[in-house]
CSV table of C-alpha atoms in Angstrom, one decimal:
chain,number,residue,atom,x,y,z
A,415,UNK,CA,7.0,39.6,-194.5
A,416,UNK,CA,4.9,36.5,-195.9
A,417,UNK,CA,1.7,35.5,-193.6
A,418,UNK,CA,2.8,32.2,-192.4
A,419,UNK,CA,0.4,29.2,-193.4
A,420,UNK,CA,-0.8,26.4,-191.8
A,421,UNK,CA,1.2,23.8,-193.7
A,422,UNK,CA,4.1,25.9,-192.4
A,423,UNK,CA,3.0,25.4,-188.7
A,424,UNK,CA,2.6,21.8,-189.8
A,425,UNK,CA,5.8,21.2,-190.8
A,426,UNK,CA,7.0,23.3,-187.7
A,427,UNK,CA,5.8,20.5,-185.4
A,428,UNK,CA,7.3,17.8,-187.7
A,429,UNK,CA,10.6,19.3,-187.6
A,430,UNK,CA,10.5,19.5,-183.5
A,431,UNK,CA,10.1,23.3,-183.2
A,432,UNK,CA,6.7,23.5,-181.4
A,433,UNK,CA,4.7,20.7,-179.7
A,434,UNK,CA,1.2,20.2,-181.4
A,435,UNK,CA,-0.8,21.7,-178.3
A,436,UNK,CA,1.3,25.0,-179.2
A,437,UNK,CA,0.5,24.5,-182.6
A,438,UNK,CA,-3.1,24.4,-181.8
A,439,UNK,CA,-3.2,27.2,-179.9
A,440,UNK,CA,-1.4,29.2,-182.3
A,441,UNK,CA,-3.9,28.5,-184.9
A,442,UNK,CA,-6.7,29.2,-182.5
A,443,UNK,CA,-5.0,33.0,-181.9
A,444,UNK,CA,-4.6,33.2,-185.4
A,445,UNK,CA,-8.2,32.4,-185.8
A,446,UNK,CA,-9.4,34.4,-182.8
A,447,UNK,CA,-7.7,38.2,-184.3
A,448,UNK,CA,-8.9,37.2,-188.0
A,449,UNK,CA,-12.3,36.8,-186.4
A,450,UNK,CA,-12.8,33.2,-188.0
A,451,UNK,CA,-12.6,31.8,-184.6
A,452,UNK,CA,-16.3,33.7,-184.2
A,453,UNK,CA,-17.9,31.6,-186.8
A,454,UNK,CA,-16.3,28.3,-186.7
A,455,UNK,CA,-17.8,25.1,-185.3
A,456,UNK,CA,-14.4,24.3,-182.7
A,457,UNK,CA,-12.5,21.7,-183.7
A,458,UNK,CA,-13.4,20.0,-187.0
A,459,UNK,CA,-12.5,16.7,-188.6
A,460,UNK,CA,-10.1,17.8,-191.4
A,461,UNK,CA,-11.3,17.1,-194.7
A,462,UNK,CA,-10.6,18.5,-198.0
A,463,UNK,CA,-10.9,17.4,-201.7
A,464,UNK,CA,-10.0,20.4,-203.5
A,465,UNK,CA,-8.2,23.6,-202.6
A,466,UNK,CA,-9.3,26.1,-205.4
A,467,UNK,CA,-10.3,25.8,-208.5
A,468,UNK,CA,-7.4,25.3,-210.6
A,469,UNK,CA,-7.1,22.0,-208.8
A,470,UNK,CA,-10.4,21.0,-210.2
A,471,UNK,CA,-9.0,21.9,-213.6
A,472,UNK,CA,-5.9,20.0,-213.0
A,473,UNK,CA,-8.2,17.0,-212.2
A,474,UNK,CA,-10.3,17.3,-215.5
A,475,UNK,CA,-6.9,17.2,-216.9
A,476,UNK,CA,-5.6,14.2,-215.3
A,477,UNK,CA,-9.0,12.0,-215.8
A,478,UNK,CA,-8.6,12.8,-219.3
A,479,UNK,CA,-5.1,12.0,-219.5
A,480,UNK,CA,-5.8,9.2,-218.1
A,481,UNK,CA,-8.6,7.7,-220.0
A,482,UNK,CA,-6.8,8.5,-223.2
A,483,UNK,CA,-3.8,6.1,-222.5
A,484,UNK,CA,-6.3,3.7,-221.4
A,485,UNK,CA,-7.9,4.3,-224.8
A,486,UNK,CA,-4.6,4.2,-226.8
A,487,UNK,CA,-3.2,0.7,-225.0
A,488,UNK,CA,-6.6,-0.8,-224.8
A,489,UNK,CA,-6.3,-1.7,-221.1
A,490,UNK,CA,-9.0,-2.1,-218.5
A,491,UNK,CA,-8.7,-3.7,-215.4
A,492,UNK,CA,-10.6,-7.0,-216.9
A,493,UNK,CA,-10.1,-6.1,-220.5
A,494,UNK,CA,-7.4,-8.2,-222.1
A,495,UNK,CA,-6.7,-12.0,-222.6
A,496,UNK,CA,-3.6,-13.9,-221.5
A,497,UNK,CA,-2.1,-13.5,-225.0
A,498,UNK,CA,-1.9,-9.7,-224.2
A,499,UNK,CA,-0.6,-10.3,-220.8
A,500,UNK,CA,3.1,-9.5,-221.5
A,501,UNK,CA,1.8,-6.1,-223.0
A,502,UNK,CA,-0.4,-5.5,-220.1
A,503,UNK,CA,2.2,-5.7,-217.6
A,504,UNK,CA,4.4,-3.5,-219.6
A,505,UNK,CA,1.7,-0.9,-220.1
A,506,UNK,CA,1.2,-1.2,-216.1
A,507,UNK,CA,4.6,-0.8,-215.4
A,508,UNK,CA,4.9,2.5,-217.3
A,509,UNK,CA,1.6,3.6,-215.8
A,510,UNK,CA,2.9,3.6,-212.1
A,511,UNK,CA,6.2,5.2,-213.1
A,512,UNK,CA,4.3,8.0,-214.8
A,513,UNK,CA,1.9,8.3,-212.1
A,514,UNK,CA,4.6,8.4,-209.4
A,515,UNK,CA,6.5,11.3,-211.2
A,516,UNK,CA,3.3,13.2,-211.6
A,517,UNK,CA,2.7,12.3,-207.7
A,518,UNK,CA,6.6,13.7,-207.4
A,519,UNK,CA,5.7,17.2,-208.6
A,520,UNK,CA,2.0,17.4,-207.8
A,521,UNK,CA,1.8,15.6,-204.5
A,522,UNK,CA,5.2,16.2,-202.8
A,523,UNK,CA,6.4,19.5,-204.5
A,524,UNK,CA,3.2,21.4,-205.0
A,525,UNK,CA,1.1,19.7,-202.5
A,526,UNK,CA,-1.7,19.7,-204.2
A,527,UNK,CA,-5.1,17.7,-202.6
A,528,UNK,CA,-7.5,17.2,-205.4
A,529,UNK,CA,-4.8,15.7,-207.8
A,530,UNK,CA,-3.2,13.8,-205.5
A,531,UNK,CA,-6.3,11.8,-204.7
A,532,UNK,CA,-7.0,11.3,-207.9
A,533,UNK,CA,-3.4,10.1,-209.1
A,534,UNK,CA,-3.8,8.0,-206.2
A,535,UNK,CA,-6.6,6.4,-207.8
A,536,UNK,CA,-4.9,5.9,-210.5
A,537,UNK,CA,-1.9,4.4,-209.2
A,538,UNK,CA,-4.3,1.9,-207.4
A,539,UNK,CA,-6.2,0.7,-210.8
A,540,UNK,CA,-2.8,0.5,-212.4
A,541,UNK,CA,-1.2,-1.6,-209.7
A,542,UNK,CA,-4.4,-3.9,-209.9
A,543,UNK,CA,-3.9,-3.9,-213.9
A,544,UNK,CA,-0.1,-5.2,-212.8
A,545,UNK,CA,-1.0,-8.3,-210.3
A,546,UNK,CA,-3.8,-8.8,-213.2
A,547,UNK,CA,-1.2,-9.5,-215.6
A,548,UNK,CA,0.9,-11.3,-213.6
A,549,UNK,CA,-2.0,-13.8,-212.5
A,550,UNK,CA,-2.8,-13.8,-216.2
A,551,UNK,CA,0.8,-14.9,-216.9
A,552,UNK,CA,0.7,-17.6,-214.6
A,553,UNK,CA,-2.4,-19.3,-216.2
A,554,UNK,CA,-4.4,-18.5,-212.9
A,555,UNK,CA,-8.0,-19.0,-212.8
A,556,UNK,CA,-10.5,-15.7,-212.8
A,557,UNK,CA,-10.9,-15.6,-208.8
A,558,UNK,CA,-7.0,-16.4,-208.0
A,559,UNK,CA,-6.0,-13.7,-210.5
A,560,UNK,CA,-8.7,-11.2,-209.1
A,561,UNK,CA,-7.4,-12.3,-205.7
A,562,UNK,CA,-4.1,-11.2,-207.0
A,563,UNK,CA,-4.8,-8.0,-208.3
A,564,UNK,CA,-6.3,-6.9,-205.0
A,565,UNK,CA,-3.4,-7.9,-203.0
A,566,UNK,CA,-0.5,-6.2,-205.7
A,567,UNK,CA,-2.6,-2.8,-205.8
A,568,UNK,CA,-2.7,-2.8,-201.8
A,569,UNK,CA,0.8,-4.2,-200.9
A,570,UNK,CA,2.4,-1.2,-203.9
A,571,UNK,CA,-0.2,1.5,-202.2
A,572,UNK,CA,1.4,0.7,-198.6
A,573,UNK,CA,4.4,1.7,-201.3
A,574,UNK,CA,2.3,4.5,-202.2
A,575,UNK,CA,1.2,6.2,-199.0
A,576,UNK,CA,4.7,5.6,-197.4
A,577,UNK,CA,6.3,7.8,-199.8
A,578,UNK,CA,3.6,10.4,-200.6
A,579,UNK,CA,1.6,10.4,-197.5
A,580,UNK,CA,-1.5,11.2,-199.0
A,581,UNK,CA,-4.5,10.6,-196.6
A,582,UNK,CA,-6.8,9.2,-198.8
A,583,UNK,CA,-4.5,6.0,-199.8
A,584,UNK,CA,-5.3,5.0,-196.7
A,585,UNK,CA,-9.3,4.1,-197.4
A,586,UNK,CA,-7.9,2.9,-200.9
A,587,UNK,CA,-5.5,0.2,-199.3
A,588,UNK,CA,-8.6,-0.8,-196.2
A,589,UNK,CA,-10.8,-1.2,-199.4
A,590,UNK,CA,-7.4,-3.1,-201.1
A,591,UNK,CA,-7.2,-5.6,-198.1
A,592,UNK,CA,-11.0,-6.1,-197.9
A,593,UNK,CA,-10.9,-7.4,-201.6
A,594,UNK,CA,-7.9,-9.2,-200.9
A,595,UNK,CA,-9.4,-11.2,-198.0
A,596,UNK,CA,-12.4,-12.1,-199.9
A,597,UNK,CA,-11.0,-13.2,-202.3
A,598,UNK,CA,-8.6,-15.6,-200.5
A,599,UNK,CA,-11.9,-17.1,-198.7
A,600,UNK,CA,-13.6,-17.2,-202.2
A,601,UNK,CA,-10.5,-19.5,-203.5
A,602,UNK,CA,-12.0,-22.1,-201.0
A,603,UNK,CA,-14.8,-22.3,-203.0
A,604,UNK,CA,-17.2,-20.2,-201.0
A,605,UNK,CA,-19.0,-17.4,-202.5
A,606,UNK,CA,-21.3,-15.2,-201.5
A,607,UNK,CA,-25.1,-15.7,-202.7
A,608,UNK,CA,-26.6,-13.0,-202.0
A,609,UNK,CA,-24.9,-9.4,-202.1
A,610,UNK,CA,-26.0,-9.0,-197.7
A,611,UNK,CA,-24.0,-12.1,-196.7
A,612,UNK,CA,-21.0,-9.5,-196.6
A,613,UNK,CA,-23.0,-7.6,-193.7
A,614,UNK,CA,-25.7,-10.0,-192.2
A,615,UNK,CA,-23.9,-12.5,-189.8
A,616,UNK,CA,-27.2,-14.9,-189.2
A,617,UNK,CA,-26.5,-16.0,-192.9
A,618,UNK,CA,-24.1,-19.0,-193.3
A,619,UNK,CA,-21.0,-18.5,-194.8
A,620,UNK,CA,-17.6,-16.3,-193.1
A,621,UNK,CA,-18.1,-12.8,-194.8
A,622,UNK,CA,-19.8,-11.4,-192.3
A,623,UNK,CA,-17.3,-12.2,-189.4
A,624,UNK,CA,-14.7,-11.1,-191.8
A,625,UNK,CA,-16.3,-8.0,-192.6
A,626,UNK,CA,-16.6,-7.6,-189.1
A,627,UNK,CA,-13.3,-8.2,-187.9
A,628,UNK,CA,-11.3,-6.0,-190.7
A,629,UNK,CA,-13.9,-3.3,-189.7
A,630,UNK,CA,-12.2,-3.7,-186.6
A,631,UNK,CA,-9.1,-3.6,-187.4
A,632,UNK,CA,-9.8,-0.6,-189.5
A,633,UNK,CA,-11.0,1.0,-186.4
A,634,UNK,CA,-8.1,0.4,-184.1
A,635,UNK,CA,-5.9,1.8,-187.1
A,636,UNK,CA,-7.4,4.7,-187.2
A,637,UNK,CA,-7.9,5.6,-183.8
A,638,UNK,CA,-3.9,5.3,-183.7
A,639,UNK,CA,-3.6,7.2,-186.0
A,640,UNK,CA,-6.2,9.9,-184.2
A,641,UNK,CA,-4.4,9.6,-180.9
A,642,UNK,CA,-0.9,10.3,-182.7
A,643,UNK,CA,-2.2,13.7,-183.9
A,644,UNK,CA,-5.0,14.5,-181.1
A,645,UNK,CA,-4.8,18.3,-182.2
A,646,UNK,CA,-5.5,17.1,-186.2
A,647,UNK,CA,-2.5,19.3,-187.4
A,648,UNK,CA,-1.1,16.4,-189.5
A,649,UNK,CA,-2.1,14.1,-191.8
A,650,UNK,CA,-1.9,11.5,-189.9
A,651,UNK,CA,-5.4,12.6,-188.5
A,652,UNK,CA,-6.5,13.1,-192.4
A,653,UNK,CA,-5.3,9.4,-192.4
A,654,UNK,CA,-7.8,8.4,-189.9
A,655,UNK,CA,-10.3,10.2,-191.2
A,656,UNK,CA,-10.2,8.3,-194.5
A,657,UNK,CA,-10.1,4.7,-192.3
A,658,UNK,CA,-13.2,5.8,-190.4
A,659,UNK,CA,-15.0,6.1,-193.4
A,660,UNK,CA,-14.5,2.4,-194.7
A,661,UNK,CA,-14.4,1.0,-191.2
A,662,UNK,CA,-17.5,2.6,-189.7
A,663,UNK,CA,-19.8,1.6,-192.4
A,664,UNK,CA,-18.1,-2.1,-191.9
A,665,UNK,CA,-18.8,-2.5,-188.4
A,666,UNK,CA,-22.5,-0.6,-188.1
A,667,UNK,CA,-24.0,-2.2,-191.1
A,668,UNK,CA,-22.9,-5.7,-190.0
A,669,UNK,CA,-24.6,-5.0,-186.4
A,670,UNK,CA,-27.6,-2.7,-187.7
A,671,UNK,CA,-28.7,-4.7,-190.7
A,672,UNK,CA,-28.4,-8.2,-188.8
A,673,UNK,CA,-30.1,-6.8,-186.0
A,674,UNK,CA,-32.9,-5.3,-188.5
A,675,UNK,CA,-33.4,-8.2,-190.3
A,676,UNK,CA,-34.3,-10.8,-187.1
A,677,UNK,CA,-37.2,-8.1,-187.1
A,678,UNK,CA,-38.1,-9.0,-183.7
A,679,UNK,CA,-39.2,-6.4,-180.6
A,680,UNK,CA,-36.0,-7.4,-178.9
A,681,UNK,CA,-33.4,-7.0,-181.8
A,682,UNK,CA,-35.3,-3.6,-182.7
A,683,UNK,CA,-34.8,-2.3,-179.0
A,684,UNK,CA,-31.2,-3.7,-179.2
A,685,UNK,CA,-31.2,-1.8,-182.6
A,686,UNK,CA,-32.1,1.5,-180.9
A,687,UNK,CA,-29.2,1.2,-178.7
A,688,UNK,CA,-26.5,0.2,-181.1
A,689,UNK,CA,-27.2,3.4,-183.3
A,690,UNK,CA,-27.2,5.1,-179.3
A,691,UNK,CA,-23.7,3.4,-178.3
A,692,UNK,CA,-22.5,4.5,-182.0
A,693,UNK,CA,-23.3,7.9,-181.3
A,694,UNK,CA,-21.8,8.6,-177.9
A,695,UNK,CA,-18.6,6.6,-180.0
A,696,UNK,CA,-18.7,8.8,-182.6
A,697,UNK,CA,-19.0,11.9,-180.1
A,698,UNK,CA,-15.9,10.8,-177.8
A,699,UNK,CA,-13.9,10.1,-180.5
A,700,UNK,CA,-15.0,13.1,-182.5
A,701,UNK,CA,-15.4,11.1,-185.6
A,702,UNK,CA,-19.0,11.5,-187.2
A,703,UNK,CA,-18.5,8.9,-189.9
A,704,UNK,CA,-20.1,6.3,-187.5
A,705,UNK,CA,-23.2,8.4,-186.4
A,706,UNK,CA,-23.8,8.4,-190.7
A,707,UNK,CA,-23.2,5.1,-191.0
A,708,UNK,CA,-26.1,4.4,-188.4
A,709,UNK,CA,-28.7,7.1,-189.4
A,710,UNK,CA,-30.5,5.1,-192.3
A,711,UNK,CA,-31.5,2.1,-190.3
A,712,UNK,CA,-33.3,4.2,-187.8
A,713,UNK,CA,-34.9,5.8,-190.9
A,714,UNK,CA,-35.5,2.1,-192.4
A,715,UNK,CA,-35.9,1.1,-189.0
A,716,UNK,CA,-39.1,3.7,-188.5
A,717,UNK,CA,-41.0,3.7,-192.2
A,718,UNK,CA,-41.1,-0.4,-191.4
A,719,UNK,CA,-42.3,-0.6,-187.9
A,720,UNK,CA,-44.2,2.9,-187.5
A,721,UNK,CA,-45.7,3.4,-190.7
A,722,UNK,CA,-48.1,6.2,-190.9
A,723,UNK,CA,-46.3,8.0,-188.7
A,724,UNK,CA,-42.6,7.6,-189.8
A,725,UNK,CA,-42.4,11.0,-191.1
A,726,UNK,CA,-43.2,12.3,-187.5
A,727,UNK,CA,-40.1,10.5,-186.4
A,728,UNK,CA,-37.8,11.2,-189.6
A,729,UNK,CA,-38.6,14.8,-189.2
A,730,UNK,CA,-37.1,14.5,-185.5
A,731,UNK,CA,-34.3,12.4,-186.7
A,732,UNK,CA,-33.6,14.9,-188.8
A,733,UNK,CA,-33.7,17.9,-186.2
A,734,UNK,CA,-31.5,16.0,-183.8
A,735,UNK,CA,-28.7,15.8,-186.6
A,736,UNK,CA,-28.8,19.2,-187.2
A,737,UNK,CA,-29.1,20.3,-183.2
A,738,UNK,CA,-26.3,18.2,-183.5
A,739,UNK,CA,-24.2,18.9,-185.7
A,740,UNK,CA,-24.4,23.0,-184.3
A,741,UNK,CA,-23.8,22.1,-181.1
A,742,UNK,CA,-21.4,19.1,-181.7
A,743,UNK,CA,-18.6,20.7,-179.0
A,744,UNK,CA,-20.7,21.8,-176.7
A,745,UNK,CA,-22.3,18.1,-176.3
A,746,UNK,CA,-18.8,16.8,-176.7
A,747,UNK,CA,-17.6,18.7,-174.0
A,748,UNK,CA,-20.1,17.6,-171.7
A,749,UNK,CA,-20.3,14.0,-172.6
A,750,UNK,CA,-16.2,13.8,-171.7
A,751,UNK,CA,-16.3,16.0,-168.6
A,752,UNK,CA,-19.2,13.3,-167.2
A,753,UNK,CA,-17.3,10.4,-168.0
A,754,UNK,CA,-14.5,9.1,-165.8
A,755,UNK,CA,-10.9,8.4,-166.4
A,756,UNK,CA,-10.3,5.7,-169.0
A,757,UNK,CA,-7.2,4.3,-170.6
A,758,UNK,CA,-6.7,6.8,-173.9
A,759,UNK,CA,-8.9,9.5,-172.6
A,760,UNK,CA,-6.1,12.2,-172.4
A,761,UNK,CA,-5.2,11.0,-175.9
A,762,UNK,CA,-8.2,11.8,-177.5
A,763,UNK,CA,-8.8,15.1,-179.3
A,764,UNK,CA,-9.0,17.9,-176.8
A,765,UNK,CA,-12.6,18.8,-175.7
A,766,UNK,CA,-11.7,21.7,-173.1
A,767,UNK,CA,-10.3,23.5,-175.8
A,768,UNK,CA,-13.4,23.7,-177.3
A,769,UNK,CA,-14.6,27.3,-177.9
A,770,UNK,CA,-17.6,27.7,-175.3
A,771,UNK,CA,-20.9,29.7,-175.9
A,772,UNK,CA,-20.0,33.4,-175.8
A,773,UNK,CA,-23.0,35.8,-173.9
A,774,UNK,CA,-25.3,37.8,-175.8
A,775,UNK,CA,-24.5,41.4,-177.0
């Protein structure tokens, strides 16, 4: 009899045979008799880049798959004049169908991770490489044809993730449509000056708000996508992860580094208690990625208006992290249990699951 895995208890609760709360608790007996349960930290973000190392090989053997047929058709994303369009798009076109039977055996039939980020990759510089072209072809100007490279590559990776459902698309595409939205501002005729008017909103110009608002966005995307898998068994959760991490860093660093650069008493205190709210966030809605994103200011934050005596506070910084990050469900646990009912709540990821502190020997 073969040990039953966890993609086969995954695909259990796709196919309707046990709800995801039986699921979980499955995997926590399994856990619990293989004594892993012992020496886990509860219930973890799912994250994974590479399951073994032959998946590392295949991935040295992709990249240099890859760069070769760059090398052999001479393409790069910004390589190649409107002559050489036609070629281009052709070269493209074969690119994604290649990619997409590779994705067919590696991503769907093998389900490999490592690769099928990577092919992912691939299949989002090719599809850029195609709108390219096609702006190329219709004598567009360098930011309308940039503009138009973003937008193909994001609408064919919607394409993408809806047929190989591989998590990390989904931080590709939120990067796709943050290009794609700059770039229809830019065709206005505003551009940025200076690389911080993308995060600081007292400078004059809309790419701050924008960034802002898609950070949103991003955010409300990816908490649906947490609250449709609150046990993390799918990867719809592995979805959200990816969306957290472009979102998070959109919204904090907009707040944080507008709020550090007034520099004054009052937007330093309200400073202090943005990175606060961020963290009780990131604890509710298990999700670290914004607690990260809000770390270095208080760091920058400290060595500018402390001095001499940052260090003191960086090395406290750094002991809270790590206090946290041990005792992440316990603090979780209590943080929920103390906060009242509130529309969502039940959908979060459970925190009285949690595995508790177990007494002394």
């Amino acid at each position: 009899m073969t040990d039953i895995t966890r993609d086969d208890i995954r695909a259990a609760v796709g196919a309707g045979m046990m709800t995801e709360a039986q699921a979980a608790s499955l995997v926590a007996l399994s856990q619990t008799r293989s004594g892993v349960r012992q020496h886990m930290s509860g219930l973890d973000e799912p994250f994974e880049l590479f399951r073994g190392f032959n998946e590392v090989f295949i991935i040295v053997g992709l990249v240099i798959l890859y760069s070769g047929w760059l090398g052999v058709t001479g393409i790069t994303l910004t390589n190649f004049t409107a002559n050489g369009s036609t070629w281009t798009l052709i070269y493209a076109l074969i690119a994604i169908a290649v990619i997409g039977l590779l994705a067919c055996y590696f991503t769907l039939k093998r389900r490999m991770v490592g690769p099928s980020i990577v092919l992912a990759i691939f299949f989002a510089q090719a599809a850029g490489q195609l709108g390219a072209a096609l702006g190329w072809m219709m004598q567009a100007n360098l930011p309308q044809w940039l503009t138009m490279a973003a937008g193909t590559a994001t609408v064919l990776l919607c394409g993408y993730y809806a047929i190989f459902r591989v998590p990390f698309t989904m931080a590709l595409i939120a990067g796709g449509v943050f290009l794609t939205a700059f770039g229809l501002v830019s065709l206005g005729g505003t551009l940025p000056q200076d690389p911080r008017d993308v995060f600081l909103l007292t400078n004059d110009g809309p790419f701050a708000i924008l960034t802002m608002a898609l950070g949103l966005v991003g955010l409300i995307v990816a908490l649906w996508f947490d609250m449709s898998d609150p046990h993390r068994l799918t990867r719809r959760a592995q979805s959200g992860f990816w969306l957290h991490v472009i979102a998070a860093p959109a919204i904090v660093n907009t707040v944080a580094l507008t709020l550090f650069e007034i520099g004054t008493l009052p937007a330093q205190a309200s400073l202090i208690a943005f990175v606060a709210a961020m963290a009780i966030f990131a604890i509710v809605i298990d999700r670290r990625s914004f607690l990260v994103s809000a770390v270095g200011y208080i760091v920058a934050l400290s060595m500018t208006v402390i001095e001499d005596n940052a260090f003191f506070v960086i090395l406290g910084l750094g002991l809270v992290l790590v206090l946290l990050g041990a005792k992440w469900e316990a603090i979780r646990r209590t943080v929920l249990n103390s906060l009242p009912r509130f529309p969502g709540k039940t959908r979060l990821p459970p925190w009285q699951m949690l595995p508790k502190e177990e007494p002394a020997p």
